[in-house]
Amino acid sequence: LYTQNSKAPIARARAPKPNRYLSKGKEEIQGIHIMSAKAMHITSLSLLVVTTVLVIVAFSGTNGDSGVPWAKTVINFRNTECQSQELYGLKNFRQSYKNCVGQNDETIKYDSDKCDDSDTDNSQYCSKCSGAGKTVISMFSIALALICVSAVLIVMRLNDTNSGSDSGCTGKRLLVTLTLGGLTAVLAIAFATWSGDCFNALVKATKHLSDKNFVDQTTAQLMGGFAVTVVACFTAGVATLIEFFTSQSASASENEAK
């Protein structure tokens, strides 16, 4: 083509060639994001498995004579080698004796007539440990249900990541955050209730007994059931944060690639 005043040809407009390096970069970013999201979901599932195992271990301390105890008290009697030890579960406690004449080991339920706290300055550890144990058992039942729901939702999010689907992304992310957050909350309620009600009453009871003339020394301490519940609460909390901050693969990776 020529203009009226010049014989110089006018260049035809051409469509810009696609930048293959830019396209390749976007694909690499998308791939990295998908791998990262998969790793996060797998980590969440692993933490959920650890939480489940810990809850089951703590649940085994329902009875003081078996499983993992939740608290322990030791009483050393004056002018003798006699010592009594109590291992406290969620429903009862196991009282055993060492070097004591005429004393037999026995398992005592908190809500039975044998559980006598009348000589412990009205600490009411029988009723308080009974109530705390029932609360913990209820919280654990809810926790196991939330674990099942959370596992299903995480697997669904993992499948969406593998397929690159964004279907229901926001809803699934919100639901799994709520279920894992609820799991963390009920576990926190469990160990806080035991510590604040039952163990606090046991500390007061043993402290009062230490003032008696026939008692030399007393100790009270939290045990494995309480400890593993605290760890389970922590692992559930970490899983909650991971799922909350892990975005879906397709849309998020496209935004990062732009």
Short mmCIF file of C-alpha atoms in Angstrom, two decimals:
data_model
loop_
_atom_site.label_atom_id
_atom_site.label_comp_id
_atom_site.label_asym_id
_atom_site.label_seq_id
_atom_site.Cartn_x
_atom_site.Cartn_y
_atom_site.Cartn_z
CA LEU A 1 0.00 0.00 0.00
CA TYR A 2 1.18 3.54 -0.80
CA THR A 3 0.13 6.99 0.37
CA GLN A 4 -0.54 9.87 -1.97
CA ASN A 5 2.68 11.76 -1.09
CA SER A 6 5.01 8.84 -0.62
CA LYS A 7 5.79 5.56 -2.19
CA ALA A 8 6.88 4.07 1.09
CA PRO A 9 4.72 1.11 2.00
CA ILE A 10 2.60 1.24 5.13
CA ALA A 11 3.35 -1.73 7.41
CA ARG A 12 0.44 -4.00 8.10
CA ALA A 13 -0.53 -4.31 11.80
CA ARG A 14 0.31 -7.74 13.12
CA ALA A 15 -1.01 -9.47 16.23
CA PRO A 16 1.65 -9.73 18.97
CA LYS A 17 3.20 -13.14 19.33
CA PRO A 18 2.40 -14.90 22.58
CA ASN A 19 5.20 -14.79 25.09
CA ARG A 20 5.98 -18.44 25.60
CA TYR A 21 8.21 -17.65 28.55
CA LEU A 22 5.38 -15.82 30.33
CA SER A 23 2.98 -18.71 29.68
CA LYS A 24 5.55 -21.15 30.96
CA GLY A 25 6.02 -19.03 34.07
CA LYS A 26 2.30 -19.02 34.77
CA GLU A 27 2.17 -22.80 34.43
CA GLU A 28 5.09 -23.19 36.83
CA ILE A 29 3.45 -20.90 39.41
CA GLN A 30 0.19 -22.83 39.13
CA GLY A 31 2.05 -26.11 39.55
CA ILE A 32 3.91 -24.85 42.62
CA HIS A 33 0.66 -23.59 44.18
CA ILE A 34 -1.10 -26.91 43.59
CA MET A 35 1.81 -28.83 45.14
CA SER A 36 1.83 -26.45 48.11
CA ALA A 37 -1.94 -26.79 48.65
CA LYS A 38 -1.71 -30.59 48.46
CA ALA A 39 1.12 -30.60 50.99
CA MET A 40 -0.89 -28.41 53.36
CA HIS A 41 -3.99 -30.61 53.17
CA ILE A 42 -1.91 -33.76 53.71
CA THR A 43 -0.27 -32.08 56.72
CA SER A 44 -3.72 -31.24 58.12
CA LEU A 45 -4.82 -34.85 57.73
CA SER A 46 -1.65 -36.05 59.45
CA LEU A 47 -2.25 -33.69 62.36
CA LEU A 48 -5.84 -34.90 62.55
CA VAL A 49 -4.64 -38.50 62.80
CA VAL A 50 -2.26 -37.51 65.63
CA THR A 51 -5.12 -35.69 67.37
CA THR A 52 -7.34 -38.77 67.08
CA VAL A 53 -4.71 -41.04 68.60
CA LEU A 54 -4.13 -38.61 71.48
CA VAL A 55 -7.86 -38.32 72.20
CA ILE A 56 -8.21 -42.11 72.28
CA VAL A 57 -5.23 -42.38 74.64
CA ALA A 58 -6.71 -39.72 76.94
CA PHE A 59 -10.11 -41.44 76.73
CA SER A 60 -8.51 -44.65 78.01
CA GLY A 61 -8.13 -42.94 81.39
CA THR A 62 -11.83 -43.23 82.14
CA ASN A 63 -11.04 -45.57 85.03
CA GLY A 64 -8.29 -44.85 87.51
CA ASP A 65 -7.23 -48.51 87.63
CA SER A 66 -6.55 -48.81 83.89
CA GLY A 67 -5.43 -46.67 80.97
CA VAL A 68 -3.79 -43.30 81.39
CA PRO A 69 -4.61 -41.52 84.69
CA TRP A 70 -5.48 -37.84 84.74
CA ALA A 71 -4.17 -36.98 88.20
CA LYS A 72 -2.23 -38.49 91.06
CA THR A 73 -1.96 -37.87 94.80
CA VAL A 74 0.50 -39.41 97.24
CA ILE A 75 0.18 -39.33 101.05
CA ASN A 76 3.10 -40.27 103.30
CA PHE A 77 2.09 -41.00 106.88
CA ARG A 78 4.13 -39.79 109.82
CA ASN A 79 6.34 -42.14 111.90
CA THR A 80 5.75 -45.02 109.52
CA GLU A 81 6.70 -46.20 106.05
CA CYS A 82 3.04 -46.41 105.09
CA GLN A 83 2.17 -44.58 101.89
CA SER A 84 -1.07 -44.28 99.93
CA GLN A 85 -1.28 -43.44 96.25
CA GLU A 86 -4.39 -42.45 94.31
CA LEU A 87 -4.63 -42.50 90.53
CA TYR A 88 -7.61 -40.50 89.27
CA GLY A 89 -9.57 -41.32 86.13
CA LEU A 90 -12.62 -39.66 84.65
CA LYS A 91 -15.14 -41.89 86.49
CA ASN A 92 -13.27 -43.21 89.50
CA PHE A 93 -9.90 -43.43 91.20
CA ARG A 94 -7.65 -46.28 92.27
CA GLN A 95 -6.38 -46.14 95.85
CA SER A 96 -3.37 -48.34 96.61
CA TYR A 97 -1.19 -48.74 99.69
CA LYS A 98 2.49 -49.47 100.22
CA ASN A 99 3.91 -50.79 103.50
CA CYS A 100 0.56 -50.28 105.21
CA VAL A 101 -0.83 -52.94 107.57
CA GLY A 102 -4.48 -53.92 107.20
CA GLN A 103 -5.15 -51.73 104.13
CA ASN A 104 -6.38 -53.16 100.82
CA ASP A 105 -6.26 -51.57 97.40
CA GLU A 106 -9.60 -50.59 95.94
CA THR A 107 -11.24 -48.68 93.10
CA ILE A 108 -13.73 -46.02 94.20
CA LYS A 109 -16.32 -44.25 92.06
CA TYR A 110 -16.68 -40.53 92.59
CA ASP A 111 -20.45 -40.67 92.94
CA SER A 112 -20.48 -43.65 95.34
CA ASP A 113 -20.87 -43.65 99.12
CA LYS A 114 -17.26 -44.83 99.48
CA CYS A 115 -15.95 -41.54 98.11
CA ASP A 116 -15.68 -39.59 101.35
CA ASP A 117 -14.35 -36.03 101.24
CA SER A 118 -15.72 -35.01 104.64
CA ASP A 119 -12.22 -34.91 106.16
CA THR A 120 -10.66 -32.69 103.49
CA ASP A 121 -11.84 -29.25 104.57
CA ASN A 122 -14.97 -29.54 102.43
CA SER A 123 -12.99 -29.56 99.17
CA GLN A 124 -15.82 -31.61 97.60
CA TYR A 125 -13.38 -33.37 95.27
CA CYS A 126 -15.77 -36.34 94.92
CA SER A 127 -18.56 -34.30 93.36
CA LYS A 128 -16.21 -31.96 91.49
CA CYS A 129 -14.17 -34.78 89.94
CA SER A 130 -17.40 -36.58 89.06
CA GLY A 131 -18.75 -33.50 87.29
CA ALA A 132 -15.43 -32.73 85.59
CA GLY A 133 -15.09 -36.32 84.38
CA LYS A 134 -18.58 -36.30 82.86
CA THR A 135 -17.81 -33.02 81.09
CA VAL A 136 -14.54 -34.38 79.68
CA ILE A 137 -16.26 -37.53 78.41
CA SER A 138 -18.95 -35.41 76.72
CA MET A 139 -16.32 -33.18 75.13
CA PHE A 140 -14.41 -36.21 73.84
CA SER A 141 -17.58 -37.63 72.28
CA ILE A 142 -18.13 -34.34 70.45
CA ALA A 143 -14.44 -34.22 69.50
CA LEU A 144 -14.57 -37.64 67.82
CA ALA A 145 -17.61 -36.57 65.78
CA LEU A 146 -15.88 -33.34 64.72
CA ILE A 147 -12.76 -35.30 63.76
CA CYS A 148 -14.80 -37.46 61.35
CA VAL A 149 -16.48 -34.44 59.73
CA SER A 150 -13.18 -32.55 59.47
CA ALA A 151 -11.44 -35.51 57.84
CA VAL A 152 -14.16 -35.76 55.17
CA LEU A 153 -13.96 -32.03 54.40
CA ILE A 154 -10.16 -32.04 54.17
CA VAL A 155 -10.25 -35.00 51.78
CA MET A 156 -12.83 -33.15 49.65
CA ARG A 157 -10.57 -30.09 49.52
CA LEU A 158 -7.60 -32.29 48.62
CA ASN A 159 -9.58 -33.86 45.77
CA ASP A 160 -10.57 -30.39 44.54
CA THR A 161 -6.90 -29.39 44.57
CA ASN A 162 -5.93 -32.44 42.52
CA SER A 163 -8.67 -31.78 39.96
CA GLY A 164 -8.25 -27.99 39.92
CA SER A 165 -11.90 -27.49 40.81
CA ASP A 166 -13.20 -24.40 42.58
CA SER A 167 -16.68 -25.82 43.19
CA GLY A 168 -17.82 -24.82 46.67
CA CYS A 169 -14.34 -23.64 47.58
CA THR A 170 -15.37 -20.91 50.01
CA GLY A 171 -18.01 -23.04 51.69
CA LYS A 172 -15.70 -26.02 52.23
CA ARG A 173 -12.94 -23.79 53.52
CA LEU A 174 -15.31 -22.13 55.98
CA LEU A 175 -16.82 -25.44 57.13
CA VAL A 176 -13.51 -27.18 57.75
CA THR A 177 -12.22 -24.14 59.63
CA LEU A 178 -15.32 -24.17 61.83
CA THR A 179 -15.19 -27.91 62.53
CA LEU A 180 -11.47 -27.88 63.33
CA GLY A 181 -11.92 -24.73 65.40
CA GLY A 182 -14.75 -26.44 67.27
CA LEU A 183 -12.53 -29.47 67.84
CA THR A 184 -9.83 -27.25 69.32
CA ALA A 185 -12.39 -25.53 71.54
CA VAL A 186 -13.93 -28.71 73.00
CA LEU A 187 -10.49 -30.14 73.79
CA ALA A 188 -9.57 -26.89 75.52
CA ILE A 189 -12.80 -27.07 77.54
CA ALA A 190 -11.95 -30.66 78.51
CA PHE A 191 -8.52 -30.05 80.02
CA ALA A 192 -9.50 -26.67 81.49
CA THR A 193 -12.50 -28.21 83.27
CA TRP A 194 -10.44 -31.03 84.71
CA SER A 195 -7.70 -28.70 85.89
CA GLY A 196 -10.00 -26.00 87.23
CA ASP A 197 -12.53 -28.23 88.98
CA CYS A 198 -11.22 -31.69 89.87
CA PHE A 199 -7.49 -31.09 90.20
CA ASN A 200 -7.98 -27.82 92.05
CA ALA A 201 -10.18 -29.66 94.56
CA LEU A 202 -7.56 -32.41 94.93
CA VAL A 203 -4.85 -29.85 95.65
CA LYS A 204 -7.00 -28.29 98.38
CA ALA A 205 -7.81 -31.71 99.84
CA THR A 206 -4.18 -32.87 100.03
CA LYS A 207 -3.07 -29.53 101.42
CA HIS A 208 -5.62 -29.85 104.21
CA LEU A 209 -4.48 -33.42 104.99
CA SER A 210 -0.86 -32.24 105.25
CA ASP A 211 -1.89 -30.25 108.33
CA LYS A 212 -2.95 -33.41 110.13
CA ASN A 213 -0.64 -34.79 112.83
CA PHE A 214 -0.60 -38.28 111.30
CA VAL A 215 0.40 -37.07 107.79
CA ASP A 216 4.02 -36.31 106.96
CA GLN A 217 3.84 -35.13 103.35
CA THR A 218 1.33 -34.95 100.48
CA THR A 219 1.68 -34.29 96.77
CA ALA A 220 -0.77 -33.78 93.92
CA GLN A 221 0.08 -33.67 90.23
CA LEU A 222 -1.54 -33.79 86.83
CA MET A 223 -0.85 -36.91 84.79
CA GLY A 224 -0.78 -38.27 81.25
CA GLY A 225 -4.46 -37.96 80.38
CA PHE A 226 -4.35 -34.22 80.97
CA ALA A 227 -1.03 -33.81 79.13
CA VAL A 228 -2.05 -35.65 75.95
CA THR A 229 -5.31 -33.66 75.82
CA VAL A 230 -3.32 -30.42 75.86
CA VAL A 231 -1.12 -31.72 73.01
CA ALA A 232 -4.21 -32.85 71.08
CA CYS A 233 -5.67 -29.36 71.45
CA PHE A 234 -2.44 -27.89 70.05
CA THR A 235 -2.32 -30.21 67.01
CA ALA A 236 -5.99 -29.51 66.26
CA GLY A 237 -5.31 -25.78 66.48
CA VAL A 238 -2.41 -26.01 64.03
CA ALA A 239 -4.59 -27.98 61.59
CA THR A 240 -7.24 -25.25 61.89
CA LEU A 241 -4.77 -22.52 60.92
CA ILE A 242 -3.40 -24.55 58.02
CA GLU A 243 -6.83 -25.15 56.50
CA PHE A 244 -7.87 -21.53 57.03
CA PHE A 245 -4.82 -20.12 55.24
CA THR A 246 -4.73 -22.73 52.44
CA SER A 247 -6.58 -21.34 49.43
CA GLN A 248 -8.04 -23.36 46.59
CA SER A 249 -5.76 -24.29 43.71
CA ALA A 250 -7.29 -22.93 40.53
CA SER A 251 -8.32 -19.35 41.25
CA ALA A 252 -5.55 -18.65 43.70
CA SER A 253 -2.82 -19.88 41.41
CA GLU A 254 -4.17 -17.80 38.51
CA ASN A 255 -4.12 -14.68 40.66
CA GLU A 256 -0.53 -15.34 41.70
CA ALA A 257 0.49 -15.89 38.13
CA LYS A 258 -0.86 -12.52 36.93
#
